[in-house]
Amino acid sequence: MNYTLHQLHVFLKITQNKSITKAAIELHLSQPAVSIQLKNFQDQFDVPLTEVIGRKLYVTDFGKEIAIAAEKILNEVHAINYKTMAFKGQLTGRLKISVVSTGKYVIPYFLSDFLKQNQGVELILDVTNKTKVLKNLERNEVDFSLVSVLPETLQIEKVELMPNSLFLVANTNQETKKGIQEKKIIETLPIIYREQGSGTRYVMEKFIENNQLTVPKKMVLTGNEAVKQAVLAGLGCSIMPIIGIKNELNNGDLQIIPVKGLPIQSNWNLIWLKGKKFSPVADAYLKFIQKEKERIIQDTFSWIRH
């Protein structure tokens, strides 16, 4: 047999996703490239590793055993790389962070300099909705989570990063009266909601409930980007974090409709389980955030205040 580490990595991703397409996305490769690697890997075994039934990919029992072995081999390779870097005096290891979907506009700027300074650190970043972020945290599967709505059922510690402001947003064809609008205007507009489990949806529904508004759902979409595209297309309006619409506002593609009681204010928080024992990498990152957060906010996010 003459399989490569790359083939092991590709096969492991396929078994984890049970899809060549999803594996290709995670690996940043084309689908044909992943298919070729899978074929070249499978051809080295007399027993099938996967099978396709009704256009759906299944991993055979033998394939599952090979996937377990592949993961062990790749983990050992990572360990060798980390030990080599550690021997040279470099900080090494994995940093695992789970981020709510809108947080993807925030977290890269709080990671960039740290990763540049520590080339031996491998980042594992999971961007998903609030419900899954908190599950990852509760199961102790990540070092940190980035949220704008703090969990009520978990004992956590936190570092407050920066404000998160949510405005009523429409495309520029939406006509309204000049000046600050009454809250009742939200009842007259086609409102687009985020999916259940979203932190943005949670604070939006709290605002609607606290102000006793009756707001029918025009549509429900998964992810801030999907909502933004729908608003750009004129399918409706939404209450959205300003952090994700900077370019659209600057280009004049979207407008903020000023409404009494808006923006809704919350804060981006980096959180972790109370009492968690940090790895050297996680400990170094926390110290980096505590030292550098004000500089990062001033350099990157000062536009929000204006």
PDB file of C-alpha atoms in Angstrom, residues 57-298:
ATOM      1  CA  LEU A  57     -22.815   7.832   0.129  1.00  0.00           C
ATOM      2  CA  TYR A  58     -22.493   5.263   2.925  1.00  0.00           C
ATOM      3  CA  VAL A  59     -19.359   4.239   4.809  1.00  0.00           C
ATOM      4  CA  THR A  60     -18.975   0.465   5.141  1.00  0.00           C
ATOM      5  CA  ASP A  61     -18.082  -1.179   8.463  1.00  0.00           C
ATOM      6  CA  PHE A  62     -14.568  -1.713   7.150  1.00  0.00           C
ATOM      7  CA  GLY A  63     -14.440   1.920   6.059  1.00  0.00           C
ATOM      8  CA  LYS A  64     -15.389   3.029   9.575  1.00  0.00           C
ATOM      9  CA  GLU A  65     -12.503   1.010  11.003  1.00  0.00           C
ATOM     10  CA  ILE A  66     -10.101   2.602   8.518  1.00  0.00           C
ATOM     11  CA  ALA A  67     -11.465   6.067   9.409  1.00  0.00           C
ATOM     12  CA  ILE A  68     -10.718   5.437  13.112  1.00  0.00           C
ATOM     13  CA  ALA A  69      -7.178   4.370  12.220  1.00  0.00           C
ATOM     14  CA  ALA A  70      -6.765   7.393   9.912  1.00  0.00           C
ATOM     15  CA  GLU A  71      -7.787   9.774  12.704  1.00  0.00           C
ATOM     16  CA  LYS A  72      -5.268   8.198  15.088  1.00  0.00           C
ATOM     17  CA  ILE A  73      -2.483   8.483  12.495  1.00  0.00           C
ATOM     18  CA  LEU A  74      -3.289  12.129  11.728  1.00  0.00           C
ATOM     19  CA  ASN A  75      -3.427  12.973  15.445  1.00  0.00           C
ATOM     20  CA  GLU A  76       0.028  11.434  15.876  1.00  0.00           C
ATOM     21  CA  VAL A  77       1.320  13.506  12.967  1.00  0.00           C
ATOM     22  CA  HIS A  78      -0.085  16.645  14.598  1.00  0.00           C
ATOM     23  CA  ALA A  79       1.607  15.641  17.854  1.00  0.00           C
ATOM     24  CA  ILE A  80       4.962  15.250  16.086  1.00  0.00           C
ATOM     25  CA  ASN A  81       4.583  18.691  14.485  1.00  0.00           C
ATOM     26  CA  TYR A  82       3.651  20.273  17.817  1.00  0.00           C
ATOM     27  CA  LYS A  83       6.611  18.629  19.604  1.00  0.00           C
ATOM     28  CA  THR A  84       8.985  19.844  16.900  1.00  0.00           C
ATOM     29  CA  MET A  85       7.749  23.418  17.235  1.00  0.00           C
ATOM     30  CA  ALA A  86       7.743  23.222  21.037  1.00  0.00           C
ATOM     31  CA  PHE A  87      11.370  22.046  20.938  1.00  0.00           C
ATOM     32  CA  LYS A  88      12.132  25.252  19.034  1.00  0.00           C
ATOM     33  CA  GLY A  89      10.421  27.280  21.769  1.00  0.00           C
ATOM     34  CA  GLN A  90       7.239  28.043  19.808  1.00  0.00           C
ATOM     35  CA  LEU A  91       3.719  27.990  21.239  1.00  0.00           C
ATOM     36  CA  THR A  92       1.967  24.976  19.714  1.00  0.00           C
ATOM     37  CA  GLY A  93      -1.408  23.248  19.882  1.00  0.00           C
ATOM     38  CA  ARG A  94      -5.013  23.686  18.844  1.00  0.00           C
ATOM     39  CA  LEU A  95      -7.298  26.589  19.644  1.00  0.00           C
ATOM     40  CA  LYS A  96     -10.973  25.623  19.399  1.00  0.00           C
ATOM     41  CA  ILE A  97     -13.593  28.373  19.179  1.00  0.00           C
ATOM     42  CA  SER A  98     -17.317  28.145  18.467  1.00  0.00           C
ATOM     43  CA  VAL A  99     -18.932  31.301  17.069  1.00  0.00           C
ATOM     44  CA  VAL A 100     -22.528  32.351  16.423  1.00  0.00           C
ATOM     45  CA  SER A 101     -23.065  33.042  12.733  1.00  0.00           C
ATOM     46  CA  THR A 102     -23.033  36.842  12.945  1.00  0.00           C
ATOM     47  CA  GLY A 103     -19.824  36.583  14.953  1.00  0.00           C
ATOM     48  CA  LYS A 104     -17.958  35.724  11.755  1.00  0.00           C
ATOM     49  CA  TYR A 105     -17.806  39.479  11.123  1.00  0.00           C
ATOM     50  CA  VAL A 106     -16.070  39.956  14.500  1.00  0.00           C
ATOM     51  CA  ILE A 107     -13.860  37.021  15.513  1.00  0.00           C
ATOM     52  CA  PRO A 108     -11.321  37.060  12.618  1.00  0.00           C
ATOM     53  CA  TYR A 109     -10.019  40.448  13.763  1.00  0.00           C
ATOM     54  CA  PHE A 110      -9.504  39.137  17.308  1.00  0.00           C
ATOM     55  CA  LEU A 111      -7.540  36.157  15.955  1.00  0.00           C
ATOM     56  CA  SER A 112      -5.390  37.531  13.148  1.00  0.00           C
ATOM     57  CA  ASP A 113      -2.463  38.987  15.099  1.00  0.00           C
ATOM     58  CA  PHE A 114      -2.422  36.109  17.597  1.00  0.00           C
ATOM     59  CA  LEU A 115      -2.108  33.521  14.832  1.00  0.00           C
ATOM     60  CA  LYS A 116       0.555  35.563  13.029  1.00  0.00           C
ATOM     61  CA  GLN A 117       2.568  35.735  16.237  1.00  0.00           C
ATOM     62  CA  ASN A 118       2.156  32.005  16.928  1.00  0.00           C
ATOM     63  CA  GLN A 119       2.645  30.036  13.722  1.00  0.00           C
ATOM     64  CA  GLY A 120       2.468  26.732  15.612  1.00  0.00           C
ATOM     65  CA  VAL A 121      -1.151  27.251  16.677  1.00  0.00           C
ATOM     66  CA  GLU A 122      -3.820  25.439  14.679  1.00  0.00           C
ATOM     67  CA  LEU A 123      -7.240  27.122  14.713  1.00  0.00           C
ATOM     68  CA  ILE A 124     -10.455  25.109  14.672  1.00  0.00           C
ATOM     69  CA  LEU A 125     -13.339  27.554  14.206  1.00  0.00           C
ATOM     70  CA  ASP A 126     -16.971  26.417  14.106  1.00  0.00           C
ATOM     71  CA  VAL A 127     -19.460  29.046  12.879  1.00  0.00           C
ATOM     72  CA  THR A 128     -23.059  28.071  13.614  1.00  0.00           C
ATOM     73  CA  ASN A 129     -26.183  29.274  15.439  1.00  0.00           C
ATOM     74  CA  LYS A 130     -26.484  30.045  19.147  1.00  0.00           C
ATOM     75  CA  THR A 131     -28.037  26.713  20.113  1.00  0.00           C
ATOM     76  CA  LYS A 132     -25.165  24.642  18.702  1.00  0.00           C
ATOM     77  CA  VAL A 133     -22.541  27.056  20.023  1.00  0.00           C
ATOM     78  CA  LEU A 134     -23.836  26.559  23.557  1.00  0.00           C
ATOM     79  CA  LYS A 135     -24.010  22.789  23.102  1.00  0.00           C
ATOM     80  CA  ASN A 136     -20.352  22.796  22.039  1.00  0.00           C
ATOM     81  CA  LEU A 137     -19.514  24.809  25.136  1.00  0.00           C
ATOM     82  CA  GLU A 138     -21.597  22.669  27.499  1.00  0.00           C
ATOM     83  CA  ARG A 139     -19.921  19.491  26.221  1.00  0.00           C
ATOM     84  CA  ASN A 140     -16.507  21.120  26.773  1.00  0.00           C
ATOM     85  CA  GLU A 141     -15.670  20.584  23.085  1.00  0.00           C
ATOM     86  CA  VAL A 142     -14.250  24.090  22.630  1.00  0.00           C
ATOM     87  CA  ASP A 143     -11.952  26.439  24.511  1.00  0.00           C
ATOM     88  CA  PHE A 144     -14.090  29.544  23.949  1.00  0.00           C
ATOM     89  CA  SER A 145     -17.367  30.637  22.419  1.00  0.00           C
ATOM     90  CA  LEU A 146     -18.325  34.013  20.967  1.00  0.00           C
ATOM     91  CA  VAL A 147     -21.936  35.023  21.694  1.00  0.00           C
ATOM     92  CA  SER A 148     -24.027  38.165  21.947  1.00  0.00           C
ATOM     93  CA  VAL A 149     -26.654  36.575  24.222  1.00  0.00           C
ATOM     94  CA  LEU A 150     -25.237  35.064  27.398  1.00  0.00           C
ATOM     95  CA  PRO A 151     -26.466  31.578  28.365  1.00  0.00           C
ATOM     96  CA  GLU A 152     -28.788  31.397  31.352  1.00  0.00           C
ATOM     97  CA  THR A 153     -28.196  27.740  32.261  1.00  0.00           C
ATOM     98  CA  LEU A 154     -24.397  27.476  32.129  1.00  0.00           C
ATOM     99  CA  GLN A 155     -21.841  28.678  34.645  1.00  0.00           C
ATOM    100  CA  ILE A 156     -19.416  30.729  32.606  1.00  0.00           C
ATOM    101  CA  GLU A 157     -16.732  33.353  32.754  1.00  0.00           C
ATOM    102  CA  LYS A 158     -16.358  36.010  30.096  1.00  0.00           C
ATOM    103  CA  VAL A 159     -14.465  38.846  28.510  1.00  0.00           C
ATOM    104  CA  GLU A 160     -16.679  41.563  27.058  1.00  0.00           C
ATOM    105  CA  LEU A 161     -15.328  42.486  23.643  1.00  0.00           C
ATOM    106  CA  MET A 162     -17.483  45.164  22.012  1.00  0.00           C
ATOM    107  CA  PRO A 163     -21.083  46.377  21.550  1.00  0.00           C
ATOM    108  CA  ASN A 164     -23.501  44.631  19.196  1.00  0.00           C
ATOM    109  CA  SER A 165     -26.133  47.017  17.825  1.00  0.00           C
ATOM    110  CA  LEU A 166     -29.198  45.827  15.897  1.00  0.00           C
ATOM    111  CA  PHE A 167     -31.174  48.193  13.636  1.00  0.00           C
ATOM    112  CA  LEU A 168     -34.245  47.939  11.430  1.00  0.00           C
ATOM    113  CA  VAL A 169     -32.796  47.532   7.941  1.00  0.00           C
ATOM    114  CA  ALA A 170     -34.395  47.779   4.490  1.00  0.00           C
ATOM    115  CA  ASN A 171     -33.213  48.181   0.928  1.00  0.00           C
ATOM    116  CA  THR A 172     -33.113  51.686  -0.465  1.00  0.00           C
ATOM    117  CA  ASN A 173     -36.398  51.302  -2.367  1.00  0.00           C
ATOM    118  CA  GLN A 174     -38.377  51.055   0.876  1.00  0.00           C
ATOM    119  CA  GLU A 175     -40.120  54.388   1.421  1.00  0.00           C
ATOM    120  CA  THR A 176     -40.871  55.735   4.915  1.00  0.00           C
ATOM    121  CA  LYS A 177     -41.650  59.102   6.443  1.00  0.00           C
ATOM    122  CA  LYS A 178     -38.714  61.268   7.419  1.00  0.00           C
ATOM    123  CA  GLY A 179     -37.480  61.251  10.998  1.00  0.00           C
ATOM    124  CA  ILE A 180     -37.600  58.676  13.757  1.00  0.00           C
ATOM    125  CA  GLN A 181     -40.473  56.228  13.302  1.00  0.00           C
ATOM    126  CA  GLU A 182     -42.849  54.885  15.923  1.00  0.00           C
ATOM    127  CA  LYS A 183     -42.342  51.239  16.898  1.00  0.00           C
ATOM    128  CA  LYS A 184     -45.686  50.376  15.281  1.00  0.00           C
ATOM    129  CA  ILE A 185     -44.057  50.784  11.861  1.00  0.00           C
ATOM    130  CA  ILE A 186     -42.612  47.291  12.306  1.00  0.00           C
ATOM    131  CA  GLU A 187     -46.168  45.905  12.189  1.00  0.00           C
ATOM    132  CA  THR A 188     -46.667  47.425   8.737  1.00  0.00           C
ATOM    133  CA  LEU A 189     -43.522  46.048   7.093  1.00  0.00           C
ATOM    134  CA  PRO A 190     -42.773  42.557   5.723  1.00  0.00           C
ATOM    135  CA  ILE A 191     -40.357  41.291   8.377  1.00  0.00           C
ATOM    136  CA  ILE A 192     -37.810  38.561   7.693  1.00  0.00           C
ATOM    137  CA  TYR A 193     -36.791  36.398  10.656  1.00  0.00           C
ATOM    138  CA  ARG A 194     -33.696  34.344  11.386  1.00  0.00           C
ATOM    139  CA  GLU A 195     -34.069  30.637  12.186  1.00  0.00           C
ATOM    140  CA  GLN A 196     -34.968  29.243  15.608  1.00  0.00           C
ATOM    141  CA  GLY A 197     -31.901  29.041  17.825  1.00  0.00           C
ATOM    142  CA  SER A 198     -30.406  32.270  16.454  1.00  0.00           C
ATOM    143  CA  GLY A 199     -29.296  34.909  18.964  1.00  0.00           C
ATOM    144  CA  THR A 200     -30.395  37.656  16.572  1.00  0.00           C
ATOM    145  CA  ARG A 201     -33.880  36.163  16.415  1.00  0.00           C
ATOM    146  CA  TYR A 202     -33.962  35.856  20.215  1.00  0.00           C
ATOM    147  CA  VAL A 203     -33.296  39.570  20.858  1.00  0.00           C
ATOM    148  CA  MET A 204     -35.573  40.579  17.976  1.00  0.00           C
ATOM    149  CA  GLU A 205     -38.478  38.558  19.399  1.00  0.00           C
ATOM    150  CA  LYS A 206     -37.811  39.972  22.880  1.00  0.00           C
ATOM    151  CA  PHE A 207     -38.079  43.505  21.471  1.00  0.00           C
ATOM    152  CA  ILE A 208     -41.332  42.668  19.695  1.00  0.00           C
ATOM    153  CA  GLU A 209     -42.768  40.976  22.792  1.00  0.00           C
ATOM    154  CA  ASN A 210     -41.730  43.732  25.217  1.00  0.00           C
ATOM    155  CA  ASN A 211     -43.349  46.365  23.002  1.00  0.00           C
ATOM    156  CA  GLN A 212     -46.520  44.288  22.444  1.00  0.00           C
ATOM    157  CA  LEU A 213     -46.177  44.389  18.679  1.00  0.00           C
ATOM    158  CA  THR A 214     -47.965  42.057  16.296  1.00  0.00           C
ATOM    159  CA  VAL A 215     -45.459  41.151  13.607  1.00  0.00           C
ATOM    160  CA  PRO A 216     -46.274  38.394  11.100  1.00  0.00           C
ATOM    161  CA  LYS A 217     -43.291  36.505   9.691  1.00  0.00           C
ATOM    162  CA  LYS A 218     -42.770  37.312   6.029  1.00  0.00           C
ATOM    163  CA  MET A 219     -40.226  34.489   5.820  1.00  0.00           C
ATOM    164  CA  VAL A 220     -37.684  32.623   7.956  1.00  0.00           C
ATOM    165  CA  LEU A 221     -34.132  32.209   6.680  1.00  0.00           C
ATOM    166  CA  THR A 222     -31.048  30.476   8.041  1.00  0.00           C
ATOM    167  CA  GLY A 223     -28.040  32.709   8.531  1.00  0.00           C
ATOM    168  CA  ASN A 224     -27.396  36.434   8.520  1.00  0.00           C
ATOM    169  CA  GLU A 225     -26.104  36.379   4.937  1.00  0.00           C
ATOM    170  CA  ALA A 226     -29.345  34.813   3.655  1.00  0.00           C
ATOM    171  CA  VAL A 227     -31.387  37.462   5.451  1.00  0.00           C
ATOM    172  CA  LYS A 228     -29.172  40.234   4.093  1.00  0.00           C
ATOM    173  CA  GLN A 229     -29.526  39.006   0.524  1.00  0.00           C
ATOM    174  CA  ALA A 230     -33.306  38.795   0.899  1.00  0.00           C
ATOM    175  CA  VAL A 231     -33.431  42.383   2.214  1.00  0.00           C
ATOM    176  CA  LEU A 232     -31.186  43.546  -0.628  1.00  0.00           C
ATOM    177  CA  ALA A 233     -33.572  41.895  -3.092  1.00  0.00           C
ATOM    178  CA  GLY A 234     -36.519  43.792  -1.600  1.00  0.00           C
ATOM    179  CA  LEU A 235     -38.234  40.719  -0.164  1.00  0.00           C
ATOM    180  CA  GLY A 236     -38.695  42.393   3.198  1.00  0.00           C
ATOM    181  CA  CYS A 237     -37.030  44.162   6.109  1.00  0.00           C
ATOM    182  CA  SER A 238     -35.291  42.793   9.178  1.00  0.00           C
ATOM    183  CA  ILE A 239     -33.734  43.774  12.480  1.00  0.00           C
ATOM    184  CA  MET A 240     -30.052  43.066  11.884  1.00  0.00           C
ATOM    185  CA  PRO A 241     -26.649  43.623  13.524  1.00  0.00           C
ATOM    186  CA  ILE A 242     -24.912  46.589  11.949  1.00  0.00           C
ATOM    187  CA  ILE A 243     -21.604  44.682  12.048  1.00  0.00           C
ATOM    188  CA  GLY A 244     -22.670  42.594   9.047  1.00  0.00           C
ATOM    189  CA  ILE A 245     -23.868  45.355   6.717  1.00  0.00           C
ATOM    190  CA  LYS A 246     -21.021  47.891   6.645  1.00  0.00           C
ATOM    191  CA  ASN A 247     -20.291  47.572   2.924  1.00  0.00           C
ATOM    192  CA  GLU A 248     -23.966  47.621   1.926  1.00  0.00           C
ATOM    193  CA  LEU A 249     -24.534  50.808   3.935  1.00  0.00           C
ATOM    194  CA  ASN A 250     -21.432  52.475   2.464  1.00  0.00           C
ATOM    195  CA  ASN A 251     -22.497  51.489  -1.057  1.00  0.00           C
ATOM    196  CA  GLY A 252     -26.034  52.779  -0.538  1.00  0.00           C
ATOM    197  CA  ASP A 253     -27.622  49.359  -1.100  1.00  0.00           C
ATOM    198  CA  LEU A 254     -29.243  49.210   2.329  1.00  0.00           C
ATOM    199  CA  GLN A 255     -30.678  51.820   4.649  1.00  0.00           C
ATOM    200  CA  ILE A 256     -31.303  51.978   8.378  1.00  0.00           C
ATOM    201  CA  ILE A 257     -34.867  52.983   9.267  1.00  0.00           C
ATOM    202  CA  PRO A 258     -34.626  54.933  12.552  1.00  0.00           C
ATOM    203  CA  VAL A 259     -37.186  53.631  15.060  1.00  0.00           C
ATOM    204  CA  LYS A 260     -37.862  54.602  18.677  1.00  0.00           C
ATOM    205  CA  GLY A 261     -36.283  52.022  20.968  1.00  0.00           C
ATOM    206  CA  LEU A 262     -33.749  50.927  18.370  1.00  0.00           C
ATOM    207  CA  PRO A 263     -30.978  49.990  18.092  1.00  0.00           C
ATOM    208  CA  ILE A 264     -31.221  46.967  20.349  1.00  0.00           C
ATOM    209  CA  GLN A 265     -27.985  46.918  22.310  1.00  0.00           C
ATOM    210  CA  SER A 266     -26.138  43.808  23.418  1.00  0.00           C
ATOM    211  CA  ASN A 267     -22.466  42.919  23.666  1.00  0.00           C
ATOM    212  CA  TRP A 268     -20.131  40.458  22.014  1.00  0.00           C
ATOM    213  CA  ASN A 269     -18.656  38.255  24.718  1.00  0.00           C
ATOM    214  CA  LEU A 270     -15.912  35.669  24.607  1.00  0.00           C
ATOM    215  CA  ILE A 271     -17.078  33.050  27.102  1.00  0.00           C
ATOM    216  CA  TRP A 272     -15.775  29.801  28.589  1.00  0.00           C
ATOM    217  CA  LEU A 273     -16.933  27.283  31.181  1.00  0.00           C
ATOM    218  CA  LYS A 274     -16.301  28.348  34.772  1.00  0.00           C
ATOM    219  CA  GLY A 275     -13.391  26.402  36.228  1.00  0.00           C
ATOM    220  CA  LYS A 276     -12.096  25.270  32.832  1.00  0.00           C
ATOM    221  CA  LYS A 277      -8.452  24.212  32.796  1.00  0.00           C
ATOM    222  CA  PHE A 278      -6.875  25.966  29.833  1.00  0.00           C
ATOM    223  CA  SER A 279      -4.271  24.482  27.535  1.00  0.00           C
ATOM    224  CA  PRO A 280      -1.141  26.649  27.067  1.00  0.00           C
ATOM    225  CA  VAL A 281      -2.586  27.866  23.747  1.00  0.00           C
ATOM    226  CA  ALA A 282      -5.982  28.813  25.222  1.00  0.00           C
ATOM    227  CA  ASP A 283      -4.303  30.540  28.160  1.00  0.00           C
ATOM    228  CA  ALA A 284      -2.052  32.526  25.819  1.00  0.00           C
ATOM    229  CA  TYR A 285      -5.021  33.541  23.671  1.00  0.00           C
ATOM    230  CA  LEU A 286      -7.018  34.770  26.661  1.00  0.00           C
ATOM    231  CA  LYS A 287      -4.077  36.896  27.805  1.00  0.00           C
ATOM    232  CA  PHE A 288      -3.722  38.241  24.248  1.00  0.00           C
ATOM    233  CA  ILE A 289      -7.418  39.256  24.173  1.00  0.00           C
ATOM    234  CA  GLN A 290      -7.259  40.932  27.569  1.00  0.00           C
ATOM    235  CA  LYS A 291      -4.217  42.933  26.500  1.00  0.00           C
ATOM    236  CA  GLU A 292      -5.083  43.757  22.897  1.00  0.00           C
ATOM    237  CA  LYS A 293      -8.884  44.009  22.646  1.00  0.00           C
ATOM    238  CA  GLU A 294      -9.084  47.802  23.003  1.00  0.00           C
ATOM    239  CA  ARG A 295      -6.487  48.328  20.283  1.00  0.00           C
ATOM    240  CA  ILE A 296      -8.278  45.906  17.936  1.00  0.00           C
ATOM    241  CA  ILE A 297     -11.621  47.621  18.528  1.00  0.00           C
ATOM    242  CA  GLN A 298     -10.127  51.056  17.897  1.00  0.00           C
TER     243      GLN A 298
END
